[in-house]
mmCIF file of C-alpha atoms and ligand atoms in Angstrom:
data_model
loop_
_atom_site.group_PDB
_atom_site.id
_atom_site.type_symbol
_atom_site.label_atom_id
_atom_site.label_comp_id
_atom_site.label_asym_id
_atom_site.label_seq_id
_atom_site.Cartn_x
_atom_site.Cartn_y
_atom_site.Cartn_z
ATOM 1 C CA MET Q 1114 0.000 0.000 0.000
ATOM 2 C CA GLU Q 1115 1.529 3.317 -1.010
ATOM 3 C CA LYS Q 1116 1.774 6.199 1.437
ATOM 4 C CA GLU Q 1117 -1.014 8.706 0.867
ATOM 5 C CA ARG Q 1118 -1.057 12.441 1.456
ATOM 6 C CA GLN Q 1119 -4.284 12.039 3.452
ATOM 7 C CA LEU Q 1120 -6.912 9.317 3.710
ATOM 8 C CA LEU Q 1121 -10.551 10.232 4.262
ATOM 9 C CA VAL Q 1122 -12.903 7.427 5.291
ATOM 10 C CA VAL Q 1123 -16.641 8.153 5.073
ATOM 11 C CA PHE Q 1124 -19.226 5.698 6.384
ATOM 12 C CA PRO Q 1125 -22.670 6.117 7.952
ATOM 13 C CA HIS Q 1126 -22.467 3.701 10.893
ATOM 14 C CA PRO Q 1127 -20.173 3.007 13.802
ATOM 15 C CA ASP Q 1128 -18.759 -0.478 12.944
ATOM 16 C CA ASP Q 1129 -18.728 0.111 9.154
ATOM 17 C CA GLU Q 1130 -15.045 0.996 9.574
ATOM 18 C CA ALA Q 1131 -14.295 -2.185 11.505
ATOM 19 C CA PHE Q 1132 -15.490 -5.026 9.287
ATOM 20 C CA GLY Q 1133 -14.325 -4.477 5.744
ATOM 21 C CA VAL Q 1134 -11.607 -1.859 6.022
ATOM 22 C CA SER Q 1135 -9.983 -1.567 9.466
ATOM 23 C CA GLY Q 1136 -6.929 -3.545 8.302
ATOM 24 C CA THR Q 1137 -6.438 -1.167 5.386
ATOM 25 C CA ILE Q 1138 -6.864 1.895 7.608
ATOM 26 C CA ALA Q 1139 -4.431 0.525 10.208
ATOM 27 C CA THR Q 1140 -1.873 -0.198 7.488
ATOM 28 C CA HIS Q 1141 -2.134 3.363 6.163
ATOM 29 C CA ILE Q 1142 -1.665 4.681 9.691
ATOM 30 C CA ASN Q 1143 1.433 2.474 10.116
ATOM 31 C CA ASN Q 1144 2.730 3.950 6.855
ATOM 32 C CA GLY Q 1145 2.417 7.436 8.328
ATOM 33 C CA THR Q 1146 -0.640 8.495 6.324
ATOM 34 C CA PRO Q 1147 -2.912 10.894 8.247
ATOM 35 C CA VAL Q 1148 -6.433 9.473 8.478
ATOM 36 C CA THR Q 1149 -9.776 11.152 9.097
ATOM 37 C CA TYR Q 1150 -12.874 9.054 9.697
ATOM 38 C CA ALA Q 1151 -16.178 10.852 9.145
ATOM 39 C CA CYS Q 1152 -19.021 8.767 10.573
ATOM 40 C CA LEU Q 1153 -22.429 10.155 9.682
ATOM 41 C CA THR Q 1154 -24.625 8.599 12.390
ATOM 42 C CA LEU Q 1155 -24.387 6.887 15.758
ATOM 43 C CA GLY Q 1156 -26.296 3.831 14.563
ATOM 44 C CA GLU Q 1157 -29.275 4.951 16.636
ATOM 45 C CA MET Q 1158 -31.601 2.418 14.982
ATOM 46 C CA GLY Q 1159 -29.443 -0.668 15.448
ATOM 47 C CA ARG Q 1160 -31.238 -3.878 16.344
ATOM 48 C CA ASN Q 1161 -28.562 -5.447 18.499
ATOM 49 C CA MET Q 1162 -28.980 -4.457 22.137
ATOM 50 C CA GLY Q 1163 -26.527 -6.970 23.582
ATOM 51 C CA ASP Q 1164 -27.450 -10.439 24.738
ATOM 52 C CA PRO Q 1165 -28.858 -10.264 27.343
ATOM 53 C CA PRO Q 1166 -29.843 -6.704 26.324
ATOM 54 C CA PHE Q 1167 -27.655 -4.102 28.067
ATOM 55 C CA CYS Q 1168 -29.064 -1.134 26.167
ATOM 56 C CA ASN Q 1169 -32.331 0.194 24.779
ATOM 57 C CA ARG Q 1170 -33.447 2.425 21.903
ATOM 58 C CA GLU Q 1171 -32.577 5.571 23.884
ATOM 59 C CA THR Q 1172 -29.238 4.506 25.424
ATOM 60 C CA LEU Q 1173 -27.948 2.772 22.278
ATOM 61 C CA PRO Q 1174 -26.517 5.954 20.657
ATOM 62 C CA LEU Q 1175 -24.446 6.779 23.757
ATOM 63 C CA ILE Q 1176 -23.079 3.254 23.939
ATOM 64 C CA ARG Q 1177 -22.315 3.136 20.220
ATOM 65 C CA LYS Q 1178 -20.572 6.524 20.399
ATOM 66 C CA GLN Q 1179 -18.217 5.130 23.037
ATOM 67 C CA GLU Q 1180 -17.692 1.950 20.989
ATOM 68 C CA LEU Q 1181 -16.870 4.071 17.936
ATOM 69 C CA GLN Q 1182 -14.291 6.068 19.902
ATOM 70 C CA ASP Q 1183 -12.790 2.849 21.269
ATOM 71 C CA SER Q 1184 -12.588 1.327 17.791
ATOM 72 C CA ALA Q 1185 -10.967 4.482 16.380
ATOM 73 C CA ASN Q 1186 -8.385 4.434 19.191
ATOM 74 C CA ILE Q 1187 -7.580 0.781 18.534
ATOM 75 C CA ILE Q 1188 -7.113 1.366 14.800
ATOM 76 C CA GLY Q 1189 -5.063 4.493 15.536
ATOM 77 C CA ILE Q 1190 -7.421 7.037 13.969
ATOM 78 C CA LYS Q 1191 -6.606 10.439 15.469
ATOM 79 C CA ASP Q 1192 -9.254 12.489 13.676
ATOM 80 C CA LEU Q 1193 -12.737 11.063 14.225
ATOM 81 C CA ARG Q 1194 -15.657 13.235 13.087
ATOM 82 C CA MET Q 1195 -19.184 12.416 14.133
ATOM 83 C CA LEU Q 1196 -21.394 14.256 11.672
ATOM 84 C CA GLY Q 1197 -24.679 14.125 13.590
ATOM 85 C CA TYR Q 1198 -27.046 12.556 11.091
ATOM 86 C CA ARG Q 1199 -29.555 9.941 12.192
ATOM 87 C CA ASP Q 1200 -29.397 6.257 11.353
ATOM 88 C CA LYS Q 1201 -31.726 5.132 8.518
ATOM 89 C CA THR Q 1202 -32.466 8.697 7.410
ATOM 90 C CA ILE Q 1203 -29.492 9.548 5.150
ATOM 91 C CA GLU Q 1204 -31.384 8.880 1.907
ATOM 92 C CA PHE Q 1205 -34.136 11.265 3.056
ATOM 93 C CA GLU Q 1206 -31.815 14.203 3.744
ATOM 94 C CA ASP Q 1207 -31.578 17.046 1.248
ATOM 95 C CA GLU Q 1208 -29.039 15.496 -1.116
ATOM 96 C CA GLU Q 1209 -27.546 18.851 -2.067
ATOM 97 C CA LYS Q 1210 -26.841 19.593 1.609
ATOM 98 C CA LEU Q 1211 -25.220 16.190 2.013
ATOM 99 C CA ILE Q 1212 -23.039 16.604 -1.089
ATOM 100 C CA ASN Q 1213 -21.938 20.038 0.122
ATOM 101 C CA HIS Q 1214 -21.121 18.594 3.540
ATOM 102 C CA MET Q 1215 -18.913 15.953 1.901
ATOM 103 C CA GLY Q 1216 -17.451 18.644 -0.350
ATOM 104 C CA SER Q 1217 -16.496 20.787 2.626
ATOM 105 C CA LEU Q 1218 -14.671 17.863 4.254
ATOM 106 C CA ILE Q 1219 -12.775 17.226 1.030
ATOM 107 C CA ASP Q 1220 -11.891 20.929 0.683
ATOM 108 C CA GLU Q 1221 -10.611 21.042 4.246
ATOM 109 C CA LEU Q 1222 -8.621 17.800 4.238
ATOM 110 C CA ASN Q 1223 -7.474 17.591 0.622
ATOM 111 C CA PRO Q 1224 -7.322 13.773 0.678
ATOM 112 C CA SER Q 1225 -5.407 11.818 -1.950
ATOM 113 C CA LEU Q 1226 -7.643 8.789 -1.261
ATOM 114 C CA ILE Q 1227 -11.244 8.406 -0.106
ATOM 115 C CA ILE Q 1228 -12.700 5.129 1.158
ATOM 116 C CA SER Q 1229 -16.501 4.866 1.242
ATOM 117 C CA PHE Q 1230 -19.339 2.643 -0.024
ATOM 118 C CA TYR Q 1231 -20.067 1.895 -3.667
ATOM 119 C CA PRO Q 1232 -23.479 3.497 -4.351
ATOM 120 C CA GLY Q 1233 -26.074 0.950 -5.435
ATOM 121 C CA TYR Q 1234 -24.024 -2.054 -4.297
ATOM 122 C CA ALA Q 1235 -23.743 -1.572 -0.534
ATOM 123 C CA VAL Q 1236 -27.039 -3.149 0.667
ATOM 124 C CA HIS Q 1237 -28.071 -0.671 3.386
ATOM 125 C CA PRO Q 1238 -29.844 2.474 2.126
ATOM 126 C CA ASP Q 1239 -27.588 4.607 4.373
ATOM 127 C CA HIS Q 1240 -24.510 3.016 2.776
ATOM 128 C CA ASP Q 1241 -25.748 3.726 -0.747
ATOM 129 C CA ALA Q 1242 -26.789 7.300 0.067
ATOM 130 C CA THR Q 1243 -23.455 8.038 1.754
ATOM 131 C CA GLY Q 1244 -21.453 6.615 -1.139
ATOM 132 C CA ARG Q 1245 -23.576 8.537 -3.643
ATOM 133 C CA ALA Q 1246 -22.983 11.857 -1.877
ATOM 134 C CA VAL Q 1247 -19.236 11.212 -1.687
ATOM 135 C CA VAL Q 1248 -19.021 10.297 -5.375
ATOM 136 C CA LYS Q 1249 -21.047 13.366 -6.388
ATOM 137 C CA ALA Q 1250 -18.882 15.653 -4.258
ATOM 138 C CA VAL Q 1251 -15.753 14.273 -5.950
ATOM 139 C CA GLU Q 1252 -17.340 14.608 -9.412
ATOM 140 C CA ARG Q 1253 -17.758 18.319 -8.794
ATOM 141 C CA LEU Q 1254 -14.047 18.843 -8.242
ATOM 142 C CA PRO Q 1255 -11.808 19.870 -11.139
ATOM 143 C CA LYS Q 1256 -10.266 16.743 -12.658
ATOM 144 C CA GLU Q 1257 -6.742 17.331 -11.364
ATOM 145 C CA LYS Q 1258 -7.984 17.802 -7.797
ATOM 146 C CA ARG Q 1259 -9.971 14.594 -7.547
ATOM 147 C CA PRO Q 1260 -8.818 12.059 -4.953
ATOM 148 C CA LYS Q 1261 -8.868 8.344 -5.774
ATOM 149 C CA LEU Q 1262 -12.076 6.590 -4.726
ATOM 150 C CA HIS Q 1263 -11.743 3.092 -3.300
ATOM 151 C CA LEU Q 1264 -15.255 1.854 -2.642
ATOM 152 C CA VAL Q 1265 -16.670 -1.087 -0.713
ATOM 153 C CA ALA Q 1266 -19.434 -3.203 -2.280
ATOM 154 C CA PHE Q 1267 -21.025 -6.349 -0.909
ATOM 155 C CA SER Q 1268 -24.489 -6.706 -2.435
ATOM 156 C CA ASN Q 1269 -25.288 -10.153 -3.836
ATOM 157 C CA ASN Q 1270 -25.006 -8.818 -7.388
ATOM 158 C CA CYS Q 1271 -21.816 -6.762 -6.947
ATOM 159 C CA ILE Q 1272 -19.376 -9.167 -8.659
ATOM 160 C CA ASP Q 1273 -21.827 -9.882 -11.510
ATOM 161 C CA GLU Q 1274 -22.317 -6.218 -12.248
ATOM 162 C CA LEU Q 1275 -19.067 -4.543 -11.202
ATOM 163 C CA GLY Q 1276 -16.689 -7.392 -11.944
ATOM 164 C CA GLU Q 1277 -14.032 -8.588 -9.529
ATOM 165 C CA PRO Q 1278 -12.668 -5.921 -7.171
ATOM 166 C CA ASP Q 1279 -9.522 -4.405 -8.639
ATOM 167 C CA ILE Q 1280 -7.937 -3.865 -5.219
ATOM 168 C CA ARG Q 1281 -7.264 -6.566 -2.645
ATOM 169 C CA HIS Q 1282 -5.280 -5.854 0.487
ATOM 170 C CA ASP Q 1283 -3.849 -8.673 2.548
ATOM 171 C CA VAL Q 1284 -4.094 -7.287 6.075
ATOM 172 C CA SER Q 1285 -2.783 -10.325 7.974
ATOM 173 C CA ALA Q 1286 -0.015 -8.171 9.501
ATOM 174 C CA VAL Q 1287 -2.607 -6.109 11.408
ATOM 175 C CA MET Q 1288 -5.095 -8.890 12.112
ATOM 176 C CA ASP Q 1289 -5.030 -8.394 15.899
ATOM 177 C CA THR Q 1290 -5.913 -4.728 15.447
ATOM 178 C CA LYS Q 1291 -8.753 -5.619 13.119
ATOM 179 C CA ILE Q 1292 -10.232 -8.216 15.481
ATOM 180 C CA ALA Q 1293 -9.943 -5.797 18.415
ATOM 181 C CA ALA Q 1294 -11.715 -3.073 16.385
ATOM 182 C CA ILE Q 1295 -14.569 -5.440 15.534
ATOM 183 C CA LYS Q 1296 -14.865 -6.465 19.184
ATOM 184 C CA ALA Q 1297 -14.876 -2.817 20.318
ATOM 185 C CA HIS Q 1298 -18.370 -2.561 18.817
ATOM 186 C CA ARG Q 1299 -19.521 -4.853 21.565
ATOM 187 C CA SER Q 1300 -23.258 -4.112 21.411
ATOM 188 C CA GLN Q 1301 -23.324 -5.037 17.735
ATOM 189 C CA THR Q 1302 -20.693 -7.731 17.410
ATOM 190 C CA GLN Q 1303 -20.847 -9.684 20.668
ATOM 191 C CA LEU Q 1304 -22.517 -12.723 19.103
ATOM 192 C CA MET Q 1305 -20.571 -12.815 15.863
ATOM 193 C CA ALA Q 1306 -17.252 -12.142 17.633
ATOM 194 C CA THR Q 1307 -17.644 -15.298 19.706
ATOM 195 C CA GLU Q 1308 -18.333 -17.303 16.553
ATOM 196 C CA MET Q 1309 -15.432 -15.585 14.784
ATOM 197 C CA GLU Q 1310 -12.960 -16.469 17.520
ATOM 198 C CA GLU Q 1311 -14.110 -20.081 17.670
ATOM 199 C CA LYS Q 1312 -13.574 -20.428 13.933
ATOM 200 C CA LEU Q 1313 -10.160 -18.780 14.170
ATOM 201 C CA LYS Q 1314 -9.140 -21.221 16.907
ATOM 202 C CA VAL Q 1315 -9.641 -24.119 14.493
ATOM 203 C CA ASN Q 1316 -8.083 -22.180 11.592
ATOM 204 C CA ASP Q 1317 -11.323 -22.077 9.589
ATOM 205 C CA PRO Q 1318 -10.100 -21.113 6.092
ATOM 206 C CA ASP Q 1319 -13.218 -19.126 5.126
ATOM 207 C CA MET Q 1320 -13.072 -17.024 8.284
ATOM 208 C CA ILE Q 1321 -9.341 -16.381 7.864
ATOM 209 C CA ALA Q 1322 -9.829 -15.389 4.222
ATOM 210 C CA TRP Q 1323 -12.759 -13.136 5.131
ATOM 211 C CA LEU Q 1324 -10.714 -11.311 7.750
ATOM 212 C CA GLN Q 1325 -7.442 -11.209 5.827
ATOM 213 C CA ASN Q 1326 -8.640 -9.861 2.505
ATOM 214 C CA GLU Q 1327 -10.097 -6.400 2.148
ATOM 215 C CA ARG Q 1328 -11.492 -5.629 -1.276
ATOM 216 C CA PHE Q 1329 -12.251 -2.370 -3.014
ATOM 217 C CA TRP Q 1330 -13.480 -1.223 -6.363
ATOM 218 C CA THR Q 1331 -11.843 1.863 -7.831
ATOM 219 C CA TYR Q 1332 -14.579 4.236 -8.953
ATOM 220 C CA SER Q 1333 -13.703 6.027 -12.131
ATOM 221 C CA ILE Q 1334 -15.497 9.225 -12.952
ATOM 222 C CA LYS Q 1335 -16.436 9.767 -16.556
ATOM 223 C CA ASN Q 1336 -15.042 13.097 -17.814
ATOM 224 C CA MET J 594 -34.664 -3.494 30.371
ATOM 225 C CA GLU J 595 -36.475 -6.275 32.197
ATOM 226 C CA PRO J 596 -39.066 -8.805 31.066
ATOM 227 C CA VAL J 597 -42.573 -7.347 30.977
ATOM 228 C CA ILE J 598 -44.508 -7.478 34.215
ATOM 229 C CA PRO J 599 -48.037 -6.749 32.945
ATOM 230 C CA GLU J 600 -49.263 -5.110 36.170
ATOM 231 C CA LYS J 601 -46.331 -2.687 36.192
ATOM 232 C CA VAL J 602 -46.666 -1.864 32.502
ATOM 233 C CA GLN J 603 -50.415 -1.347 32.930
ATOM 234 C CA ALA J 604 -49.782 1.111 35.774
ATOM 235 C CA GLU J 605 -47.350 3.010 33.541
ATOM 236 C CA LEU J 606 -49.828 3.125 30.655
ATOM 237 C CA ASP J 607 -52.423 4.521 33.054
ATOM 238 C CA ARG J 608 -49.960 7.159 34.243
ATOM 239 C CA PHE J 609 -49.620 8.649 30.729
ATOM 240 C CA ALA J 610 -53.335 8.527 29.786
ATOM 241 C CA ASN J 611 -55.408 11.636 29.014
ATOM 242 C CA GLN J 612 -52.564 14.083 28.472
ATOM 243 C CA ASP J 613 -50.236 15.162 25.671
ATOM 244 C CA VAL J 614 -47.439 12.611 25.261
ATOM 245 C CA PHE J 615 -44.697 11.964 22.715
ATOM 246 C CA LEU J 616 -44.658 8.598 21.013
ATOM 247 C CA HIS J 617 -41.870 6.562 19.436
ATOM 248 C CA LEU J 618 -43.211 3.552 17.552
ATOM 249 C CA GLU J 619 -41.086 1.277 15.431
ATOM 250 C CA THR J 620 -41.050 -2.091 13.784
ATOM 251 C CA THR J 621 -37.987 -3.403 12.020
ATOM 252 C CA ASN J 622 -36.446 -6.553 10.691
ATOM 253 C CA GLY J 623 -33.213 -4.828 9.827
ATOM 254 C CA ALA J 624 -31.828 -3.566 6.541
ATOM 255 C CA TYR J 625 -29.916 -6.807 5.930
ATOM 256 C CA ALA J 626 -32.759 -9.337 6.142
ATOM 257 C CA ALA J 627 -33.401 -9.534 2.405
ATOM 258 C CA HIS J 628 -29.645 -9.478 1.705
ATOM 259 C CA LYS J 629 -29.158 -12.623 3.788
ATOM 260 C CA ASP J 630 -32.344 -14.367 2.610
ATOM 261 C CA GLN J 631 -33.593 -13.290 -0.775
ATOM 262 C CA SER J 632 -37.014 -14.867 -0.199
ATOM 263 C CA PHE J 633 -37.507 -12.551 2.768
ATOM 264 C CA PHE J 634 -39.725 -9.529 2.258
ATOM 265 C CA ASN J 635 -38.166 -6.603 4.091
ATOM 266 C CA SER J 636 -40.482 -4.168 5.803
ATOM 267 C CA GLY J 637 -40.579 -1.777 8.723
ATOM 268 C CA ALA J 638 -41.852 1.597 9.825
ATOM 269 C CA TYR J 639 -41.151 4.123 12.493
ATOM 270 C CA ILE J 640 -42.472 7.361 13.855
ATOM 271 C CA ARG J 641 -40.546 9.465 16.354
ATOM 272 C CA ASN J 642 -42.038 12.156 18.559
ATOM 273 C CA ALA J 643 -45.619 11.953 17.393
ATOM 274 C CA LEU J 644 -47.693 14.093 19.740
ATOM 275 C CA ILE J 645 -50.733 12.116 20.859
ATOM 276 C CA GLN J 646 -53.261 11.794 23.646
ATOM 277 C CA TYR J 647 -54.865 8.478 24.505
ATOM 278 C CA GLU J 648 -57.902 7.848 26.658
ATOM 279 C CA LEU J 649 -57.223 4.193 27.339
ATOM 280 C CA GLY J 650 -54.021 2.146 27.199
ATOM 281 C CA LYS J 651 -53.868 -1.609 27.727
ATOM 282 C CA VAL J 652 -51.335 -4.398 27.841
ATOM 283 C CA THR J 653 -52.751 -7.800 26.815
ATOM 284 C CA GLY J 654 -51.647 -11.331 25.992
ATOM 285 C CA ILE J 655 -49.602 -13.903 27.879
ATOM 286 C CA GLY J 656 -46.221 -12.870 26.469
ATOM 287 C CA PRO J 657 -44.960 -11.666 24.130
ATOM 288 C CA TYR J 658 -47.472 -8.933 24.908
ATOM 289 C CA ARG J 659 -49.630 -6.596 22.869
ATOM 290 C CA ILE J 660 -50.116 -2.905 23.622
ATOM 291 C CA GLY J 661 -53.073 -0.872 22.404
ATOM 292 C CA LEU J 662 -53.717 2.819 22.945
ATOM 293 C CA LYS J 663 -57.185 4.141 22.176
ATOM 294 C CA LEU J 664 -57.048 7.725 20.930
ATOM 295 C CA ASN J 665 -60.006 10.051 20.645
ATOM 296 C CA ILE J 666 -59.991 9.521 16.897
ATOM 297 C CA GLY J 667 -57.732 6.531 16.308
ATOM 298 C CA TRP J 668 -55.442 3.820 17.611
ATOM 299 C CA VAL J 669 -51.841 2.917 18.342
ATOM 300 C CA TYR J 670 -50.918 -0.762 18.403
ATOM 301 C CA ALA J 671 -47.793 -2.878 18.860
ATOM 302 C CA GLU J 672 -47.301 -6.616 19.247
ATOM 303 C CA GLY J 673 -44.351 -8.756 20.249
ATOM 304 C CA ILE J 674 -43.458 -6.699 23.337
ATOM 305 C CA THR J 675 -41.100 -8.617 25.657
ATOM 306 C CA HIS J 676 -39.230 -6.033 27.740
ATOM 307 C CA PHE J 677 -39.880 -2.761 29.526
ATOM 308 C CA GLU J 678 -38.080 -0.052 31.438
ATOM 309 C CA VAL J 679 -38.934 3.264 33.042
ATOM 310 C CA ASP J 680 -35.768 5.250 32.468
ATOM 311 C CA ASP J 681 -34.205 8.040 34.537
ATOM 312 C CA GLN J 682 -36.374 10.591 32.700
ATOM 313 C CA GLU J 683 -39.538 8.728 33.677
ATOM 314 C CA ARG J 684 -40.131 7.633 30.102
ATOM 315 C CA LEU J 685 -41.830 4.304 29.455
ATOM 316 C CA LEU J 686 -39.713 2.215 27.073
ATOM 317 C CA LEU J 687 -41.272 -0.957 25.713
ATOM 318 C CA ALA J 688 -39.449 -3.264 23.309
ATOM 319 C CA GLY J 689 -39.807 -6.651 21.681
ATOM 320 C CA HIS J 690 -36.638 -8.686 21.149
ATOM 321 C CA ASP J 691 -36.647 -11.642 18.774
ATOM 322 C CA TYR J 692 -35.200 -15.102 19.465
ATOM 323 C CA GLN J 693 -31.685 -13.812 18.735
ATOM 324 C CA GLY J 694 -32.174 -10.914 21.142
ATOM 325 C CA LYS J 695 -32.492 -8.348 18.350
ATOM 326 C CA LEU J 696 -34.923 -5.480 18.561
ATOM 327 C CA ALA J 697 -38.005 -6.159 16.443
ATOM 328 C CA VAL J 698 -40.486 -3.619 17.774
ATOM 329 C CA ALA J 699 -40.400 -0.610 20.097
ATOM 330 C CA LEU J 700 -43.126 1.529 21.639
ATOM 331 C CA GLN J 701 -42.058 4.394 23.882
ATOM 332 C CA ILE J 702 -44.034 7.102 25.668
ATOM 333 C CA SER J 703 -42.697 10.308 27.180
ATOM 334 C CA LYS J 704 -43.997 13.628 28.487
ATOM 335 C CA THR J 705 -41.102 15.403 26.734
ATOM 336 C CA PRO J 706 -39.763 14.857 23.205
ATOM 337 C CA PHE J 707 -37.344 11.957 22.679
HETATM 338 ZN ZN1 ZN D 92 -23.409 0.171 8.064
#
């Protein structure tokens, strides 16, 4: 992974940074690349409340905010921005306002690389709406100022329609960091983390491959 | 939250009757349900801070429970309620958790906006 001038990561939910991309982010940080993570919501509408439940609809945002800060600390992210939108509402915001918000972050940080979701191929409506706003903000920049866009897709049709991802990072060197970041989102990952660790104990090849490989599609802007 | 004790929940419903209250009502099966199982029909709805007044509120069933609020000109209804809590702001929080412990339905009543 080459050293970047600045990496900007934009996702709507606490824990989006942990699953598919925390190994990549941690590697950039180890390379000395400054990283900003802009997280649009606090995952207020999450369904996981812990088992047995240790939070409720009203306390969940506070708990997830703390989990997000913990995860960012583990990965080594120094600049965490919580943008104050509400979970499950991103697609209903004024899109122009959202694009301008993304544009102002890009103006301020001047990133050479942005990591976000691939609009239309990221399953959750918040993911698609976030990715769309990021792409549109980048499209509005003059050609020579546009950062690279490495986007995450995981819909069932993503390989059929987008082809194989053109970027694969082997993040085995920072695996412990990645697992710790996933586990930091305790309210959301408690159950799956137990299963994950059991599979890792017996060297389950699918689980290892899933954790080790982070995949991105480069988004190319026409004209 | 603790498992519903119908008598306690009924007393709370009575406490909020016949006055302006703010309602949070939600059903959800999560944004990933149809991604994981393509035969699954995804649906859900929520309303936050609806200002209502109800004349009669009841908890019924043998668990999971049903809640009905009779308004002057309408109704509020939720089913699948398993847990409740009165939080430090005296708000009544009712929730239904599915067999994996995930939130499936929520009905919350407060004298101030959520
Ligand atoms: Zn997400």
